[in-house]
CSV table of C-alpha atoms in Angstrom, one decimal:
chain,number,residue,atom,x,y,z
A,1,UNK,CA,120.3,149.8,191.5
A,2,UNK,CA,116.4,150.7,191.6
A,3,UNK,CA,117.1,152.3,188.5
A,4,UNK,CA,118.0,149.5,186.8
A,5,UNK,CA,115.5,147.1,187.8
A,6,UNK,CA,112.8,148.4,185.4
A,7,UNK,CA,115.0,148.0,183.0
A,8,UNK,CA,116.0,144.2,183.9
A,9,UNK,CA,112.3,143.7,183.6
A,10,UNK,CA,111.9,145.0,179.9
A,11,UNK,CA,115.1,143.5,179.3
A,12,UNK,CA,113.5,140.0,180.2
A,13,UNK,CA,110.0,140.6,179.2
A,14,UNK,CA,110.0,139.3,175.4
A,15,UNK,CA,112.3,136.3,176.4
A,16,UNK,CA,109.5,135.5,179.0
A,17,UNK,CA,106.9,136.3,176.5
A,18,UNK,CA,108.4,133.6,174.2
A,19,UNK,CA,108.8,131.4,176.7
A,20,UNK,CA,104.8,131.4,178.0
A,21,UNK,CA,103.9,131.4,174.4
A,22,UNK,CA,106.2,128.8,172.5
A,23,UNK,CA,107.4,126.5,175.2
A,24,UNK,CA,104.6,126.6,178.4
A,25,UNK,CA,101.8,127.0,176.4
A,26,UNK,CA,102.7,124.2,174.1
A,27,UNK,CA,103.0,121.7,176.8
A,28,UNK,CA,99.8,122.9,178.3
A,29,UNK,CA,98.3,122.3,175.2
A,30,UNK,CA,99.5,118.8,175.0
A,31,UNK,CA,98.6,117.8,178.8
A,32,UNK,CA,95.5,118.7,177.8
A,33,UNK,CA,94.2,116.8,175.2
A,34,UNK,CA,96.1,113.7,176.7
A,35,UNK,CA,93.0,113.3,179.1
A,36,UNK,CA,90.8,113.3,175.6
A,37,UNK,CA,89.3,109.7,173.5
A,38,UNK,CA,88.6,110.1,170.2
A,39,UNK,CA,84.9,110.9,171.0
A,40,UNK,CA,86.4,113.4,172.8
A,41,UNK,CA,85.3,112.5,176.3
A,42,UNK,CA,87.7,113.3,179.4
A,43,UNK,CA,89.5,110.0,180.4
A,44,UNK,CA,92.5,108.3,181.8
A,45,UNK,CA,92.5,105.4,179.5
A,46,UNK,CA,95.4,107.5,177.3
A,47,UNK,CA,98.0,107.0,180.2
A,48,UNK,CA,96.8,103.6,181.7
A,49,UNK,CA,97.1,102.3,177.5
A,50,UNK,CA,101.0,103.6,177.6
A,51,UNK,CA,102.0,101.2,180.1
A,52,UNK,CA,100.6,98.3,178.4
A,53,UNK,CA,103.2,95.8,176.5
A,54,UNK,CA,103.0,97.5,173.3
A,55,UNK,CA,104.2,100.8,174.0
A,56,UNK,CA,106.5,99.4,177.0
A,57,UNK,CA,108.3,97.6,174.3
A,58,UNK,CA,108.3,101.3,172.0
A,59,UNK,CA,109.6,103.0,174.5
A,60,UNK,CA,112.6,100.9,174.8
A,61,UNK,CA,113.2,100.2,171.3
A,62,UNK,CA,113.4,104.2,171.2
A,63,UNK,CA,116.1,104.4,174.1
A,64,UNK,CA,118.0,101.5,172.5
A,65,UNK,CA,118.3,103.0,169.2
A,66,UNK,CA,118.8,106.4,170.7
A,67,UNK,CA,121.5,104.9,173.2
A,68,UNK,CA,123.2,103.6,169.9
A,69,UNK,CA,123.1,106.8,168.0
A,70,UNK,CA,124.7,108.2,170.9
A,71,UNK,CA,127.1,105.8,171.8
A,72,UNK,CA,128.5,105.6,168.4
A,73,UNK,CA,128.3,109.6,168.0
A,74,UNK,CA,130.4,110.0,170.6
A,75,UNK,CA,132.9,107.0,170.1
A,76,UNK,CA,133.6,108.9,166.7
A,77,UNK,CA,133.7,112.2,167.8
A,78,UNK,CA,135.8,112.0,171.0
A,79,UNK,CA,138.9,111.2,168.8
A,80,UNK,CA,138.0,113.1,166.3
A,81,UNK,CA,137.4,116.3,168.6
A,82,UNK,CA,140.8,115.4,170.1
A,83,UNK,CA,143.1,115.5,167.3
A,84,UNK,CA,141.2,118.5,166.2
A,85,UNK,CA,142.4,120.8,169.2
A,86,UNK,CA,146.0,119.1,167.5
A,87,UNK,CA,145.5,120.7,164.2
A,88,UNK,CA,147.2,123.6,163.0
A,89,UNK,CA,144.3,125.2,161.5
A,90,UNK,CA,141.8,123.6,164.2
A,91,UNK,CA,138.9,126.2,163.4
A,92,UNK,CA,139.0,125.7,159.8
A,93,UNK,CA,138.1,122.2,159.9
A,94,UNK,CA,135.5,122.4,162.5
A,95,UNK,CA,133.7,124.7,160.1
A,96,UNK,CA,134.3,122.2,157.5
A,97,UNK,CA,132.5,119.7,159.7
A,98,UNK,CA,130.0,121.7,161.2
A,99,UNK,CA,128.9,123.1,157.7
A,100,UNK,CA,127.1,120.1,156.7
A,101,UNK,CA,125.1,120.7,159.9
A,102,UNK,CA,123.5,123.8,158.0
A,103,UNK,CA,121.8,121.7,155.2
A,104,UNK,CA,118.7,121.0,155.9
A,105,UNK,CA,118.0,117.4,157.0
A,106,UNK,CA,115.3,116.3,154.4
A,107,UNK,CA,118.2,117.2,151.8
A,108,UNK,CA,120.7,115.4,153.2
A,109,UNK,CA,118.4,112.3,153.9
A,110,UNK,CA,117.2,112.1,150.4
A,111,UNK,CA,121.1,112.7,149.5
A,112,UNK,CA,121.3,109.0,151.4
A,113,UNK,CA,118.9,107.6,149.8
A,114,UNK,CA,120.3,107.8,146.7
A,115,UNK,CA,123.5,106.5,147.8
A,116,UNK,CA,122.4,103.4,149.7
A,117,UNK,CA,119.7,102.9,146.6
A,118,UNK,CA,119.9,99.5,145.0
A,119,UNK,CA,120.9,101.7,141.8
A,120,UNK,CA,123.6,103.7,144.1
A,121,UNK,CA,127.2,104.1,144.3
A,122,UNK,CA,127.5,101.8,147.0
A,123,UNK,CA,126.0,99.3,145.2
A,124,UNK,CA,127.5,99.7,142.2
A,125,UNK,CA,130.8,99.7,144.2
A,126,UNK,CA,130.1,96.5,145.4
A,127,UNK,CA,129.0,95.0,142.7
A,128,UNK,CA,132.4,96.1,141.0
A,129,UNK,CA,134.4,94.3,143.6
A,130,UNK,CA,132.3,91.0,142.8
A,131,UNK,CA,130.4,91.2,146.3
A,132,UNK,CA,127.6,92.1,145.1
A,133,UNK,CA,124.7,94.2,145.6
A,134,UNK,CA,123.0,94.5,149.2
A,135,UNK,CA,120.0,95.4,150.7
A,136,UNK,CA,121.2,98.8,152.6
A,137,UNK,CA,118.2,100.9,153.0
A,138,UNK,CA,115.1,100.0,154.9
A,139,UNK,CA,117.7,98.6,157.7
A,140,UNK,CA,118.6,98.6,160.7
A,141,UNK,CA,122.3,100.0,160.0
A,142,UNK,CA,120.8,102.4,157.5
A,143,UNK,CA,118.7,104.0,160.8
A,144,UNK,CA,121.9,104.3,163.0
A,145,UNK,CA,124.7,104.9,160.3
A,146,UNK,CA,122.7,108.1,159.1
A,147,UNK,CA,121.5,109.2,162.3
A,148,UNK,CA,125.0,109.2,163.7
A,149,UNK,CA,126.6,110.8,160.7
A,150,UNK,CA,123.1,113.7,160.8
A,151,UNK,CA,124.3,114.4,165.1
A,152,UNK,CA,127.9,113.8,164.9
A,153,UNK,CA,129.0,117.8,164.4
A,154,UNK,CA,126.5,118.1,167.7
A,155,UNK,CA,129.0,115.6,169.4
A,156,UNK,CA,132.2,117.2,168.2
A,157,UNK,CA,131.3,121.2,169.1
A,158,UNK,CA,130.3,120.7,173.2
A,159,UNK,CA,133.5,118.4,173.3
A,160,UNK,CA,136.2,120.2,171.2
A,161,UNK,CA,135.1,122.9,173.4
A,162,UNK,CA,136.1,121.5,176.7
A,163,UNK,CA,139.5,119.6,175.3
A,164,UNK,CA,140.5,123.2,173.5
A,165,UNK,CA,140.0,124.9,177.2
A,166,UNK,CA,142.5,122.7,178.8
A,167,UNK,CA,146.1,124.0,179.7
A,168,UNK,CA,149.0,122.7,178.0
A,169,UNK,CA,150.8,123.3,181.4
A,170,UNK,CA,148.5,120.7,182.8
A,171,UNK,CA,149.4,118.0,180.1
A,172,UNK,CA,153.0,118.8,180.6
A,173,UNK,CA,152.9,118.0,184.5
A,174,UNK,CA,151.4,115.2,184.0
A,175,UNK,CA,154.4,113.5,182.1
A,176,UNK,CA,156.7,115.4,183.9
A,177,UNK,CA,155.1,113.3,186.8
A,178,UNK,CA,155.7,110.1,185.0
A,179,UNK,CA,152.3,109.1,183.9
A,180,UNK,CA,151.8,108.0,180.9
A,181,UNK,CA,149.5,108.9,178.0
A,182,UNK,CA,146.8,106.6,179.5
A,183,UNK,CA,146.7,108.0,182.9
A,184,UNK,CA,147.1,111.7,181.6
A,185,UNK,CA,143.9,110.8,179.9
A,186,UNK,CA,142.0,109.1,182.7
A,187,UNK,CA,143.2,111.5,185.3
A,188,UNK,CA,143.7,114.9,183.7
A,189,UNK,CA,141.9,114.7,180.2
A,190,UNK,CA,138.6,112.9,180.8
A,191,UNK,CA,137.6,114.2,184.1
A,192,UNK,CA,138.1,118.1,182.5
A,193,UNK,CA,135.8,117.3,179.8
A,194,UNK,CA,132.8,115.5,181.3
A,195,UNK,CA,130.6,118.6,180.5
A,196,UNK,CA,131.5,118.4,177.3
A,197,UNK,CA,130.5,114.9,177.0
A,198,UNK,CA,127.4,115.3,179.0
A,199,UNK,CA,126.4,118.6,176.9
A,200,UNK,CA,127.1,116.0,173.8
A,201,UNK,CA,124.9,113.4,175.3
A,202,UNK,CA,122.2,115.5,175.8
A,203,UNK,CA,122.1,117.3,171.7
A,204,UNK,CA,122.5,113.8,170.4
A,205,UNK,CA,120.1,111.1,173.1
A,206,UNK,CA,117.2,113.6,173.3
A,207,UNK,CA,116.7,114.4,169.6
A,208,UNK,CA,117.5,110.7,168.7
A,209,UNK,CA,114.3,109.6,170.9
A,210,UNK,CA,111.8,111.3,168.7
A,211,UNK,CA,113.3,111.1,165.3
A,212,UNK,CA,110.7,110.3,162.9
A,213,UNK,CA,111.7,111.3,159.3
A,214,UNK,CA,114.4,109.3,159.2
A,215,UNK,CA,112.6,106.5,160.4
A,216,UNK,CA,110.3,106.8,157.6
A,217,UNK,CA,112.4,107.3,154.9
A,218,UNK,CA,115.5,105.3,156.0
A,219,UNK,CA,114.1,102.8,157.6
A,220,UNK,CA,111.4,102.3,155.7
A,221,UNK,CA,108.9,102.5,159.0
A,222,UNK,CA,110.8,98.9,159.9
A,223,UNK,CA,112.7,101.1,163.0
A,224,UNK,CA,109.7,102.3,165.4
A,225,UNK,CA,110.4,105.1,167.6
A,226,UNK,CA,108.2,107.4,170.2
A,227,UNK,CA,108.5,110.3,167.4
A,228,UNK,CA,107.1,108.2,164.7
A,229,UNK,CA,104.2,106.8,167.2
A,230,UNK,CA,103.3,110.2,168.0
A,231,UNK,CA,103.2,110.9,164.1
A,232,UNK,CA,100.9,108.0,163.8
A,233,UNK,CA,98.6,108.9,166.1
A,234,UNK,CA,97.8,112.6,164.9
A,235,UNK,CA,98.4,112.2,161.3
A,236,UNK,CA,97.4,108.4,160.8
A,237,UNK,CA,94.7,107.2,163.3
A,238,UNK,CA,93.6,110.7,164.2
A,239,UNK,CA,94.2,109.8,168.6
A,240,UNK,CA,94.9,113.2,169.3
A,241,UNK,CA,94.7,112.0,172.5
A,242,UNK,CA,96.7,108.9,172.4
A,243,UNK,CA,99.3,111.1,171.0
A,244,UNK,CA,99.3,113.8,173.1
A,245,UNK,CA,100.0,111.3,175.9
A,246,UNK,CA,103.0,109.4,174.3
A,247,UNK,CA,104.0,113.3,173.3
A,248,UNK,CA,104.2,114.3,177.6
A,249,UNK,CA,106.1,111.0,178.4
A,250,UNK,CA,108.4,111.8,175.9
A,251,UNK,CA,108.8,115.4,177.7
A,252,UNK,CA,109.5,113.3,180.8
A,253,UNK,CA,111.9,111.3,179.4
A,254,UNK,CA,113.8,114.1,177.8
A,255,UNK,CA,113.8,116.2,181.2
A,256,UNK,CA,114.9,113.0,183.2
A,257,UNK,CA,117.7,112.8,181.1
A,258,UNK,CA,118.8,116.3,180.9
A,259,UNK,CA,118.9,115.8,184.7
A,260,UNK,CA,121.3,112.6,184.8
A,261,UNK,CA,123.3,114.3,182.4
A,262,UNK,CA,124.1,117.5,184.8
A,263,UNK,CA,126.2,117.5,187.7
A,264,UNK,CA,128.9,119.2,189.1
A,265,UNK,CA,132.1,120.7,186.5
A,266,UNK,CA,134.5,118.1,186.4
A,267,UNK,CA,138.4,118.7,187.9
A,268,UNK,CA,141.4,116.6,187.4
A,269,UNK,CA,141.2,113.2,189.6
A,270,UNK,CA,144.2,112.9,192.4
C-alpha cells in the first residue's frame, strides 16, 4: 500500500494541475475583477447594481427560458428515450441522434436560419398551402424550438441510460401483480430513472442559462439572457467589472442547481 501511494499522487497530479489552472484559477480571476468600476477602483457597487430591478428581471427571464428549454427537452426525450430501449437496433439510432450533437453549433444555427428565413423552406411551404408567410426568426419560439432541438441528444443519453439499466424481470412483476401500465410507470419506471432525469436536467438547465449565440442570431437580441448580458458588458460597454459580477452569480446559480438536482439513487416505490 505505501508503494502505491506515490503513484496515486502522480496519477492525480496533472488532473489537479488542470483543475488549479482551468477551472480555480478562472473563477479567481473573475471574483476578482467583480470588486473593479470601470476606472478601475475597488468597489461593491458591481454586486449591490445586480440586485436592482433591471437585472432582477434578467435573471428571471434567463431561468424562465431555460426552465422552458428544459421542460420541453425532456417532455420530448422521455418518450423518445423510452421507445428507444424498445428498438431492435437501439444503439444504432442513438448514434443517429446523437450525431448531430458533433456538428458544431454555429453550423447548425446558421443551418436554422436559413430554414426559418423569410426566403426558407418553411416559408415557402407555407406560402404553398395558402397560409402564408410568417415572421419565424427573431422570436420567441425560434429561441426555444432551436435551443431544445441543439440539447435534446443531452436529454435523451443520461435517460436512455437509466431505462436501458432496468430489468425486464422487474416490468414483468409488475403486471404479474396486476398493475397496470400507469402504475408500472409511476411505481417501478420513474422512480428507477430519476438520475437520469436529474443528470438530464442538469446538461440541458445550466447551459440554457448562459446561452448567448443563439440569442443573438435566433433571436435577434429580442430574448435577453445572463450569457448575453455578460457578453455585453465585456465586449459592448467594456464593464469588466459589471460583467465579472453577473459572470460569479451565474456560477452560483449553476452550483445551486447542480445541488437540487442530486440526491439519493432512486428505488422502486412500495
Amino acid at each position: 500500500m505505501r508503494n502505491k501511494n506515490p503513484l496515486r499522487f502522480i496519477y492525480a497530479t496533472p488532473y489537479a494541475a488542470w483543475l488549479l489552472l482551468f477551472v480555480l484559477a478562472p473563477i479567481v480571476v473573475i471574483v476578482y475583477y467583480s470588486f473593479f468600476d470601470l476606472s478601475g477602483q475597488l468597489t461593491l457597487a458591481n454586486y449591490r447594481n445586480f440586485f436592482t430591478s433591471i437585472y432582477f428581471k434578467l435573471t428571471m427571464s434567463s431561468f424562465w427560458y431555460a426552465f422552458l428549454i428544459t421542460f420541453f427537452a425532456l417532455l420530448i426525450s422521455y418518450p423518445t428515450a423510452y421507445f428507444l430501449t424498445k428498438t431492435k437496433h437501439k444503439q444504432l439510432w442513438l448514434l443517429l441522434i446523437i450525431i448531430p450533437s458533433w456538428i458544431n453549433l454555429l453550423l447548425k444555427t446558421y443551418a436554422f436560419i436559413g430554414l426559418m428565413g423569410k426566403y426558407g423552406p418553411i416559408n415557402a411551404f407555407l406560402e404553398a398551402v395558402g397560409i402564408g408567410g410568417q415572421q419565424i426568426l427573431f422570436t420567441d419560439f425560434s429561441f426555444v424550438f432551436v435551443s431544445v432541438y441543439i440539447f435534446i441528444p443531452f436529454m435523451i443519453l443520461p435517460i436512455f441510460n437509466s431505462l436501458d439499466k432496468i430489468n425486464p424481470t422487474l416490468l414483468d412483476a409488475s403486471k404479474d401483480l396486476g398493475a397496470n401500465a400507469w402504475v408500472t410507470f409511476k411505481r417501478v419506471i420513474w422512480p428507477m430513472t430519476t438520475d437520469g432525469v436529474k443528470s438530464g436536467i442538469q446538461v440541458v438547465f445550466i447551459p440554457a442559462l448562459s446561452l448567448f449565440m443563439i440569442t443573438r442570431l435566433i433571436a435577434g437580441n429580442k430574448v435577453i439572457t445572463l450569457g448575453t448580458a455578460i457578453e455585453q458588458q465585456f465586449l459592448v460597454t467594456q464593464n469588466w467589472g459589471m460583467g465579472s459580477t453577473i459572470a460569479v452569480f451565474l456560477i452560483i446559480f449553476m452550483f445551486l442547481i447542480m445541488v437540487l438536482t442530486s440526491g439519493k439513487k432512486g428505488g422502486i416505490i412500495k
